Amino acid sequence: MFTQTRLRMLPEPLRVLLLGSGGREHALAWKLCQSPLVELIVVCPGNVATEELTKTKNCKYESLEQALSVSKSRNINLAVFTNEADLAAGAVDLFSQEGIPCIGPPKKASLLETSKVFAKRFMSKNNIPTATYGHFSCYEESLLFIEDQFAQGRRKVVLKHPGIGARQGVFVIETLEEAKQTLPDFDILIEEFLEGREFTIMALTDGRNFTMFPPYLDVKTRKENNQGPMTGGMGCVCPTIRCTESMFQALAQGFMARIIAGLGKEGLDFPGFIAIDVILTHDGPIAIEYDLRLGDPETQALMPLIQPDLDLAKVLAQCHSDQISLSSSLFQKDRFAAVVVAVTKKYPLEPETQPLHVNLTTPTQKDTIIYHSHTFHSSVQPSQPVVQARGGRVLGVCGIGNNLDVAAQRAYSGMEAVKFEGMEYRTDIGTETDNVL
């Protein structure tokens, strides 16, 4: 059985590794830099903003093995993994075998996120409500299942790619003819379509104990009013009023506690993050799917809401050494964050073929943060660097306030400091329409 390297005591100073170049890594590095325990944060490959933080060093890498080599040369003593593909490739297993403590699940445990079929079976075993589903690898069998769903009176079904990146491979089918045109002749997960309020709950766990994060709403569809294709995330509000305090407490004990206990029973417990996408239906809450890591753009909303005097690096190290404290909340009360993500015009359907020039100014509003995603410096004259981006999700602006309206207003005001060709963003993040069905 796989066992992670566990910290017996808090190492000082901490030398942390982050893999990625998005706004999530920028936000996490920004928060970890505030810790007096942290001496160095290596971000591979990082972006313009992580390059400019104190205590950070950007490093290029092309493989996990190369990232491991960088970690050894930099004496890394804590690796925090935030990328689904890295977890699926066994990043935690690889680094742990070399004695580097990790925040994140080993490859086998990561199946809870990377395999929708594994997740469904896990939920069934641990009495966690989930949507009725079928898993098929044959076109004819898939079509028969959908015909049966419609015959039972269901108006829609959901097609999901069962593996990595499934959120961007989700299709809602409303007619049998549409199903015939959309169904692939390969592995597919088909679920009943659920109606209700969607939101996410998250916890930080040491493998047995856990502390909850505030519930949040991760806005996935490309266009306003939840129209358009699914994306990696167009915005986030935290906390979301979709989840009441009583519901939050019930989900913490009814969903999160069962998941952590279930992982422990199978020897899959780990120090790290667990997020559950939930839909609140007329029949009660239903679990949709999981992340076993910090997400993007929700990390950009969560980090500014952490208690100002709380040392996140210390909490992560304590979590890894089975010393997680449950005595107090990690987060400020009565504070809200709204993140709005600026994307290129063709995102997510077509990649940009040429780098984009990004013009940035300082936001005039207080409590406003601009997070970079995949930006880099490029200039003929190194003394006058130009910020460029490779397209897709380019930048995210976070507004913080004492209520959601103020937070959203600050985020949109901050967006005025961002300019690039073909720039688009949703205009309804944090609105009543977006937050309550």
Short mmCIF file of C-alpha atoms in Angstrom, two decimals:
data_model
loop_
_atom_site.label_atom_id
_atom_site.label_comp_id
_atom_site.label_asym_id
_atom_site.label_seq_id
_atom_site.Cartn_x
_atom_site.Cartn_y
_atom_site.Cartn_z
CA MET A 1 0.00 0.00 0.00
CA PHE A 2 1.26 3.47 -0.90
CA THR A 3 2.21 5.68 2.05
CA GLN A 4 3.13 9.33 1.77
CA THR A 5 6.16 10.78 3.49
CA ARG A 6 4.75 12.52 6.57
CA LEU A 7 6.34 15.46 8.35
CA ARG A 8 7.21 14.56 11.93
CA MET A 9 7.73 18.17 12.85
CA LEU A 10 7.34 21.54 11.18
CA PRO A 11 10.41 22.21 9.01
CA GLU A 12 11.87 25.69 9.14
CA PRO A 13 12.39 27.35 6.85
CA LEU A 14 9.80 26.07 4.39
CA ARG A 15 10.79 25.76 0.75
CA VAL A 16 7.65 25.20 -1.32
CA LEU A 17 7.06 23.92 -4.86
CA LEU A 18 4.03 24.90 -6.98
CA LEU A 19 3.44 23.54 -10.49
CA GLY A 20 1.44 25.73 -12.87
CA SER A 21 1.21 29.15 -14.46
CA GLY A 22 -2.37 30.18 -13.76
CA GLY A 23 -4.18 32.58 -11.49
CA ARG A 24 -4.53 29.80 -8.93
CA GLU A 25 -0.75 29.48 -8.56
CA HIS A 26 -0.41 33.27 -8.45
CA ALA A 27 -2.98 33.50 -5.63
CA LEU A 28 -1.46 30.63 -3.66
CA ALA A 29 2.09 31.95 -4.02
CA TRP A 30 0.87 35.44 -3.02
CA LYS A 31 -0.61 34.05 0.21
CA LEU A 32 2.31 31.75 1.04
CA CYS A 33 4.76 34.63 0.58
CA GLN A 34 3.17 36.28 3.62
CA SER A 35 4.36 33.48 5.91
CA PRO A 36 7.51 34.15 7.97
CA LEU A 37 8.16 30.40 7.83
CA VAL A 38 8.55 30.42 4.05
CA GLU A 39 12.02 31.04 2.67
CA LEU A 40 11.43 30.16 -0.99
CA ILE A 41 8.56 29.33 -3.35
CA VAL A 42 9.55 27.73 -6.65
CA VAL A 43 6.80 28.08 -9.26
CA CYS A 44 7.12 25.92 -12.38
CA PRO A 45 6.73 27.54 -14.83
CA GLY A 46 4.93 30.48 -13.19
CA ASN A 47 3.91 33.73 -14.84
CA VAL A 48 4.78 37.44 -14.83
CA ALA A 49 3.11 38.02 -11.46
CA THR A 50 4.71 35.07 -9.64
CA GLU A 51 8.07 36.21 -10.98
CA GLU A 52 7.61 39.57 -9.26
CA LEU A 53 6.53 38.31 -5.83
CA THR A 54 8.96 38.25 -2.93
CA LYS A 55 10.42 34.82 -2.07
CA THR A 56 9.43 33.32 -5.45
CA LYS A 57 11.51 31.87 -8.25
CA ASN A 58 10.04 30.82 -11.61
CA CYS A 59 11.58 27.72 -13.20
CA LYS A 60 10.89 26.08 -16.55
CA TYR A 61 9.98 22.41 -16.65
CA GLU A 62 8.70 19.95 -19.23
CA SER A 63 8.01 16.87 -17.12
CA LEU A 64 7.38 15.77 -13.55
CA GLU A 65 10.84 14.24 -13.50
CA GLN A 66 12.34 17.61 -14.38
CA ALA A 67 10.24 19.30 -11.68
CA LEU A 68 11.52 16.71 -9.22
CA SER A 69 15.10 17.48 -10.24
CA VAL A 70 14.46 21.20 -9.69
CA SER A 71 12.97 20.41 -6.28
CA LYS A 72 16.01 18.44 -5.21
CA SER A 73 18.40 21.15 -6.35
CA ARG A 74 16.36 23.79 -4.48
CA ASN A 75 15.95 21.67 -1.31
CA ILE A 76 12.15 21.74 -1.51
CA ASN A 77 10.51 20.36 1.63
CA LEU A 78 6.83 20.80 0.74
CA ALA A 79 5.18 20.32 -2.69
CA VAL A 80 1.61 21.55 -3.19
CA PHE A 81 -0.01 20.04 -6.29
CA THR A 82 -2.90 21.93 -7.90
CA ASN A 83 -3.14 20.38 -11.38
CA GLU A 84 -5.45 17.48 -12.18
CA ALA A 85 -3.16 16.04 -14.85
CA ASP A 86 -0.15 16.01 -12.49
CA LEU A 87 -2.14 14.10 -9.86
CA ALA A 88 -3.38 11.61 -12.47
CA ALA A 89 0.21 11.09 -13.63
CA GLY A 90 1.30 10.16 -10.10
CA ALA A 91 3.10 13.35 -9.05
CA VAL A 92 2.54 12.71 -5.34
CA ASP A 93 3.78 9.12 -5.64
CA LEU A 94 6.92 10.25 -7.50
CA PHE A 95 7.84 13.04 -5.08
CA SER A 96 6.98 11.04 -1.96
CA GLN A 97 9.22 8.19 -3.07
CA GLU A 98 12.06 10.73 -3.09
CA GLY A 99 11.22 11.88 0.44
CA ILE A 100 9.53 15.18 -0.46
CA PRO A 101 6.31 15.75 1.54
CA CYS A 102 3.29 16.57 -0.65
CA ILE A 103 -0.10 18.19 -0.31
CA GLY A 104 -2.39 16.20 -2.57
CA PRO A 105 -3.60 12.66 -3.27
CA PRO A 106 -1.54 9.76 -4.61
CA LYS A 107 -2.48 8.43 -8.03
CA LYS A 108 -4.92 5.80 -6.79
CA ALA A 109 -6.82 8.26 -4.58
CA SER A 110 -6.90 10.84 -7.39
CA LEU A 111 -9.31 8.53 -9.24
CA LEU A 112 -12.05 10.12 -7.14
CA GLU A 113 -11.53 13.20 -9.32
CA THR A 114 -10.09 11.82 -12.54
CA SER A 115 -12.49 8.89 -13.03
CA LYS A 116 -16.19 9.70 -12.89
CA VAL A 117 -16.99 5.97 -12.82
CA PHE A 118 -14.73 5.42 -9.78
CA ALA A 119 -16.38 8.42 -8.10
CA LYS A 120 -19.88 7.06 -8.74
CA ARG A 121 -19.02 3.67 -7.28
CA PHE A 122 -17.30 5.31 -4.32
CA MET A 123 -20.42 7.38 -3.59
CA SER A 124 -22.63 4.30 -3.75
CA LYS A 125 -20.38 2.43 -1.28
CA ASN A 126 -20.37 5.36 1.15
CA ASN A 127 -24.06 6.29 1.02
CA ILE A 128 -23.55 9.66 -0.66
CA PRO A 129 -26.53 10.63 -2.84
CA THR A 130 -25.71 11.06 -6.53
CA ALA A 131 -27.52 11.19 -9.87
CA THR A 132 -28.77 8.02 -11.58
CA TYR A 133 -26.25 7.06 -14.24
CA GLY A 134 -25.12 4.54 -16.80
CA HIS A 135 -21.59 3.85 -18.05
CA PHE A 136 -21.26 2.60 -21.62
CA SER A 137 -18.65 1.94 -24.29
CA CYS A 138 -21.13 1.05 -27.03
CA TYR A 139 -23.25 3.50 -29.05
CA GLU A 140 -26.30 1.21 -29.20
CA GLU A 141 -26.32 0.57 -25.43
CA SER A 142 -25.94 4.29 -24.73
CA LEU A 143 -28.89 5.11 -26.98
CA LEU A 144 -31.09 2.45 -25.34
CA PHE A 145 -30.33 3.93 -21.90
CA ILE A 146 -31.28 7.43 -23.10
CA GLU A 147 -34.48 6.12 -24.71
CA ASP A 148 -35.38 4.52 -21.38
CA GLN A 149 -34.68 7.78 -19.50
CA PHE A 150 -36.98 9.73 -21.82
CA ALA A 151 -39.63 6.98 -21.58
CA GLN A 152 -39.61 7.44 -17.79
CA GLY A 153 -40.55 11.08 -18.28
CA ARG A 154 -37.14 12.71 -17.91
CA ARG A 155 -36.83 15.78 -20.15
CA LYS A 156 -33.03 15.87 -20.36
CA VAL A 157 -29.95 13.71 -19.82
CA VAL A 158 -26.31 14.68 -19.36
CA LEU A 159 -23.39 13.19 -21.31
CA LYS A 160 -19.99 13.28 -19.61
CA HIS A 161 -16.56 12.17 -20.67
CA PRO A 162 -15.63 9.93 -17.72
CA GLY A 163 -11.96 10.95 -17.45
CA ILE A 164 -9.75 14.01 -16.98
CA GLY A 165 -11.19 17.37 -17.97
CA ALA A 166 -14.75 16.04 -17.85
CA ARG A 167 -16.28 19.41 -16.97
CA GLN A 168 -15.39 20.74 -20.39
CA GLY A 169 -16.75 17.58 -22.01
CA VAL A 170 -20.31 17.89 -20.67
CA PHE A 171 -23.35 18.01 -22.95
CA VAL A 172 -27.01 18.38 -22.00
CA ILE A 173 -29.25 16.36 -24.36
CA GLU A 174 -32.93 17.27 -24.74
CA THR A 175 -34.12 15.04 -27.60
CA LEU A 176 -33.46 11.56 -28.90
CA GLU A 177 -32.41 13.00 -32.25
CA GLU A 178 -29.85 15.20 -30.50
CA ALA A 179 -28.56 12.14 -28.66
CA LYS A 180 -28.10 10.24 -31.93
CA GLN A 181 -26.00 13.09 -33.32
CA THR A 182 -23.94 13.65 -30.15
CA LEU A 183 -23.30 10.19 -28.73
CA PRO A 184 -19.76 8.92 -29.30
CA ASP A 185 -18.95 5.30 -30.05
CA PHE A 186 -16.60 5.10 -27.07
CA ASP A 187 -16.54 5.40 -23.29
CA ILE A 188 -19.30 7.72 -22.01
CA LEU A 189 -21.09 8.41 -18.72
CA ILE A 190 -24.80 9.28 -18.97
CA GLU A 191 -26.60 10.87 -16.02
CA GLU A 192 -30.10 12.02 -15.29
CA PHE A 193 -30.42 15.79 -15.55
CA LEU A 194 -30.86 17.37 -12.13
CA GLU A 195 -32.47 20.74 -11.52
CA GLY A 196 -31.59 22.87 -8.52
CA ARG A 197 -29.02 25.21 -7.02
CA GLU A 198 -25.37 24.31 -7.61
CA PHE A 199 -22.45 25.26 -5.38
CA THR A 200 -19.26 23.75 -3.97
CA ILE A 201 -18.06 22.88 -0.49
CA MET A 202 -14.38 22.34 0.30
CA ALA A 203 -12.26 21.11 3.18
CA LEU A 204 -8.60 20.86 4.10
CA THR A 205 -7.87 17.47 5.64
CA ASP A 206 -4.96 15.69 7.26
CA GLY A 207 -6.52 12.40 6.16
CA ARG A 208 -8.73 11.98 9.22
CA ASN A 209 -9.72 15.39 10.57
CA PHE A 210 -10.82 18.31 8.42
CA THR A 211 -11.63 22.01 8.52
CA MET A 212 -14.21 23.50 6.17
CA PHE A 213 -13.76 26.37 3.72
CA PRO A 214 -16.70 28.71 3.00
CA PRO A 215 -19.07 27.45 0.26
CA TYR A 216 -18.54 29.02 -3.13
CA LEU A 217 -20.08 29.26 -6.59
CA ASP A 218 -17.73 28.45 -9.47
CA VAL A 219 -19.22 29.86 -12.69
CA LYS A 220 -18.36 27.49 -15.54
CA THR A 221 -20.41 28.43 -18.61
CA ARG A 222 -18.89 30.84 -21.12
CA LYS A 223 -21.81 33.26 -21.53
CA GLU A 224 -24.17 35.19 -19.27
CA ASN A 225 -27.24 33.44 -17.82
CA ASN A 226 -25.32 30.15 -17.88
CA GLN A 227 -25.30 29.90 -21.67
CA GLY A 228 -22.54 28.69 -23.96
CA PRO A 229 -19.95 25.92 -23.64
CA MET A 230 -18.41 24.76 -20.38
CA THR A 231 -15.05 26.31 -19.49
CA GLY A 232 -12.34 25.99 -16.88
CA GLY A 233 -14.07 28.79 -14.96
CA MET A 234 -15.32 32.28 -15.82
CA GLY A 235 -15.71 33.56 -12.28
CA CYS A 236 -16.38 32.74 -8.65
CA VAL A 237 -18.23 34.17 -5.67
CA CYS A 238 -17.40 33.22 -2.09
CA PRO A 239 -19.23 32.62 0.13
CA THR A 240 -22.34 31.89 -1.90
CA ILE A 241 -25.81 32.53 -0.50
CA ARG A 242 -26.99 29.41 -2.33
CA CYS A 243 -25.82 27.38 0.68
CA THR A 244 -27.43 28.29 4.01
CA GLU A 245 -25.56 27.84 7.29
CA SER A 246 -27.73 24.88 8.31
CA MET A 247 -27.22 23.22 4.92
CA PHE A 248 -23.48 23.90 5.14
CA GLN A 249 -23.21 22.14 8.51
CA ALA A 250 -25.31 19.22 7.29
CA LEU A 251 -23.12 18.77 4.20
CA ALA A 252 -19.94 18.95 6.28
CA GLN A 253 -21.08 16.01 8.39
CA GLY A 254 -23.22 14.17 5.84
CA PHE A 255 -20.99 14.44 2.75
CA MET A 256 -17.47 15.55 3.64
CA ALA A 257 -17.08 13.38 6.74
CA ARG A 258 -18.30 10.28 4.86
CA ILE A 259 -15.91 10.89 1.98
CA ILE A 260 -12.88 11.27 4.24
CA ALA A 261 -13.89 8.21 6.26
CA GLY A 262 -14.47 6.24 3.05
CA LEU A 263 -11.03 7.15 1.72
CA GLY A 264 -9.51 6.06 5.03
CA LYS A 265 -11.24 2.66 4.88
CA GLU A 266 -9.62 1.99 1.52
CA GLY A 267 -6.19 3.25 2.57
CA LEU A 268 -6.52 6.27 0.29
CA ASP A 269 -6.40 9.02 2.91
CA PHE A 270 -4.04 11.93 2.23
CA PRO A 271 -3.23 15.46 3.40
CA GLY A 272 -4.80 17.97 1.07
CA PHE A 273 -7.95 19.54 -0.29
CA ILE A 274 -11.31 17.95 -1.11
CA ALA A 275 -14.01 19.88 -2.97
CA ILE A 276 -17.51 18.54 -3.65
CA ASP A 277 -19.77 20.00 -6.31
CA VAL A 278 -23.30 19.84 -4.92
CA ILE A 279 -26.74 20.45 -6.41
CA LEU A 280 -29.60 21.19 -4.03
CA THR A 281 -32.69 19.56 -5.58
CA HIS A 282 -36.28 19.30 -4.35
CA ASP A 283 -35.32 15.87 -2.96
CA GLY A 284 -32.30 17.20 -1.09
CA PRO A 285 -28.58 17.70 -1.81
CA ILE A 286 -26.91 15.53 -4.46
CA ALA A 287 -23.13 15.17 -4.96
CA ILE A 288 -22.06 15.72 -8.57
CA GLU A 289 -18.28 15.34 -8.67
CA TYR A 290 -15.03 16.07 -6.86
CA ASP A 291 -11.77 17.96 -6.97
CA LEU A 292 -8.87 16.80 -4.79
CA ARG A 293 -6.97 20.07 -5.12
CA LEU A 294 -7.46 23.81 -5.14
CA GLY A 295 -9.34 24.99 -8.23
CA ASP A 296 -9.12 27.93 -10.60
CA PRO A 297 -10.63 30.57 -10.21
CA GLU A 298 -11.95 29.63 -6.75
CA THR A 299 -8.46 29.82 -5.20
CA GLN A 300 -8.29 33.46 -6.31
CA ALA A 301 -11.47 34.12 -4.29
CA LEU A 302 -10.50 32.04 -1.25
CA MET A 303 -6.98 33.31 -0.57
CA PRO A 304 -7.93 36.97 0.21
CA LEU A 305 -10.63 35.77 2.63
CA ILE A 306 -8.21 33.87 4.89
CA GLN A 307 -7.75 35.44 8.33
CA PRO A 308 -5.03 38.14 7.99
CA ASP A 309 -3.04 36.78 10.94
CA LEU A 310 -3.33 33.13 9.87
CA ASP A 311 -0.21 31.51 8.42
CA LEU A 312 -1.38 29.28 5.54
CA ALA A 313 2.05 27.71 5.10
CA LYS A 314 2.05 26.66 8.75
CA VAL A 315 -1.47 25.24 8.40
CA LEU A 316 -0.43 23.15 5.36
CA ALA A 317 2.62 21.82 7.17
CA GLN A 318 0.52 21.01 10.26
CA CYS A 319 -2.01 19.29 8.03
CA HIS A 320 0.76 17.12 6.63
CA SER A 321 2.04 16.23 10.11
CA ASP A 322 -1.44 15.21 11.39
CA GLN A 323 -1.66 18.33 13.55
CA ILE A 324 -4.45 20.20 11.78
CA SER A 325 -6.26 22.58 14.13
CA LEU A 326 -10.05 22.53 14.12
CA SER A 327 -10.45 25.07 16.93
CA SER A 328 -11.12 28.12 14.76
CA SER A 329 -12.08 29.05 11.21
CA LEU A 330 -9.36 29.82 8.71
CA PHE A 331 -11.55 32.48 7.13
CA GLN A 332 -12.84 35.94 7.97
CA LYS A 333 -16.53 36.29 8.77
CA ASP A 334 -18.76 38.72 6.88
CA ARG A 335 -16.27 39.16 4.04
CA PHE A 336 -17.05 38.30 0.43
CA ALA A 337 -14.96 37.86 -2.71
CA ALA A 338 -15.97 37.95 -6.37
CA VAL A 339 -13.60 36.94 -9.17
CA VAL A 340 -14.21 37.85 -12.82
CA VAL A 341 -12.02 36.16 -15.45
CA ALA A 342 -11.00 37.90 -18.69
CA VAL A 343 -10.66 35.52 -21.64
CA THR A 344 -9.86 35.65 -25.33
CA LYS A 345 -12.72 35.88 -27.82
CA LYS A 346 -12.57 32.28 -29.08
CA TYR A 347 -12.14 30.64 -25.65
CA PRO A 348 -12.73 27.76 -24.99
CA LEU A 349 -13.42 26.49 -28.53
CA GLU A 350 -10.29 27.68 -30.34
CA PRO A 351 -6.78 28.46 -29.07
CA GLU A 352 -5.02 31.68 -30.00
CA THR A 353 -2.28 31.20 -32.59
CA GLN A 354 -0.27 34.30 -31.64
CA PRO A 355 0.71 35.78 -28.26
CA LEU A 356 -1.44 38.68 -27.07
CA HIS A 357 -0.11 42.01 -25.84
CA VAL A 358 -1.62 42.80 -22.41
CA ASN A 359 -1.94 46.37 -21.12
CA LEU A 360 -2.18 46.66 -17.35
CA THR A 361 -2.63 49.61 -15.02
CA THR A 362 -3.07 49.75 -11.25
CA PRO A 363 -6.73 49.34 -10.12
CA THR A 364 -8.14 52.50 -8.57
CA GLN A 365 -10.48 50.62 -6.22
CA LYS A 366 -9.27 49.36 -2.85
CA ASP A 367 -9.55 45.65 -2.00
CA THR A 368 -8.98 44.69 -5.64
CA ILE A 369 -6.40 42.15 -6.85
CA ILE A 370 -5.41 41.25 -10.43
CA TYR A 371 -4.32 37.63 -10.84
CA HIS A 372 -2.28 36.54 -13.87
CA SER A 373 -2.87 33.37 -15.92
CA HIS A 374 -0.16 32.14 -18.31
CA THR A 375 1.37 35.60 -18.83
CA PHE A 376 5.02 36.07 -19.74
CA HIS A 377 7.51 38.84 -20.49
CA SER A 378 8.56 39.39 -24.09
CA SER A 379 10.55 42.30 -25.46
CA VAL A 380 13.24 43.10 -27.98
CA GLN A 381 14.73 45.33 -25.30
CA PRO A 382 14.98 43.42 -21.98
CA SER A 383 15.01 46.74 -20.09
CA GLN A 384 11.46 47.39 -21.34
CA PRO A 385 9.60 44.10 -20.86
CA VAL A 386 6.15 43.68 -22.40
CA VAL A 387 3.47 41.52 -20.77
CA GLN A 388 2.03 38.96 -23.17
CA ALA A 389 -0.34 36.02 -22.86
CA ARG A 390 -0.98 32.83 -24.78
CA GLY A 391 -4.74 33.17 -24.87
CA GLY A 392 -7.56 31.36 -23.11
CA ARG A 393 -8.00 32.64 -19.57
CA VAL A 394 -5.63 35.61 -19.38
CA LEU A 395 -6.32 37.49 -16.14
CA GLY A 396 -8.75 37.42 -13.24
CA VAL A 397 -9.81 40.36 -11.11
CA CYS A 398 -10.89 39.77 -7.50
CA GLY A 399 -12.94 42.26 -5.52
CA ILE A 400 -13.36 41.94 -1.75
CA GLY A 401 -16.08 43.58 0.35
CA ASN A 402 -18.44 43.28 3.31
CA ASN A 403 -21.18 42.01 1.00
CA LEU A 404 -21.36 40.36 -2.39
CA ASP A 405 -22.60 43.45 -4.22
CA VAL A 406 -19.59 45.50 -3.09
CA ALA A 407 -17.17 42.67 -3.92
CA ALA A 408 -18.60 42.29 -7.44
CA GLN A 409 -18.59 46.05 -8.04
CA ARG A 410 -14.92 46.22 -7.08
CA ALA A 411 -14.06 43.29 -9.35
CA TYR A 412 -15.73 44.90 -12.36
CA SER A 413 -14.19 48.28 -11.57
CA GLY A 414 -10.79 46.58 -11.43
CA MET A 415 -11.41 45.04 -14.85
CA GLU A 416 -11.03 48.56 -16.28
CA ALA A 417 -7.29 48.22 -15.56
CA VAL A 418 -7.02 45.27 -17.98
CA LYS A 419 -6.88 45.58 -21.76
CA PHE A 420 -6.01 43.13 -24.56
CA GLU A 421 -7.30 42.43 -28.06
CA GLY A 422 -10.48 40.36 -28.17
CA MET A 423 -10.92 40.58 -24.39
CA GLU A 424 -14.25 39.28 -23.08
CA TYR A 425 -15.70 38.44 -19.67
CA ARG A 426 -19.06 37.61 -18.16
CA THR A 427 -20.98 40.61 -16.87
CA ASP A 428 -23.23 38.78 -14.38
CA ILE A 429 -20.78 37.37 -11.82
CA GLY A 430 -22.21 38.03 -8.36
CA THR A 431 -25.62 39.13 -9.59
CA GLU A 432 -28.88 37.88 -8.15
CA THR A 433 -29.62 36.00 -11.38
CA ASP A 434 -26.32 34.19 -11.16
CA ASN A 435 -26.48 33.45 -7.45
CA VAL A 436 -30.03 32.24 -6.88
CA LEU A 437 -32.16 30.03 -9.13
#
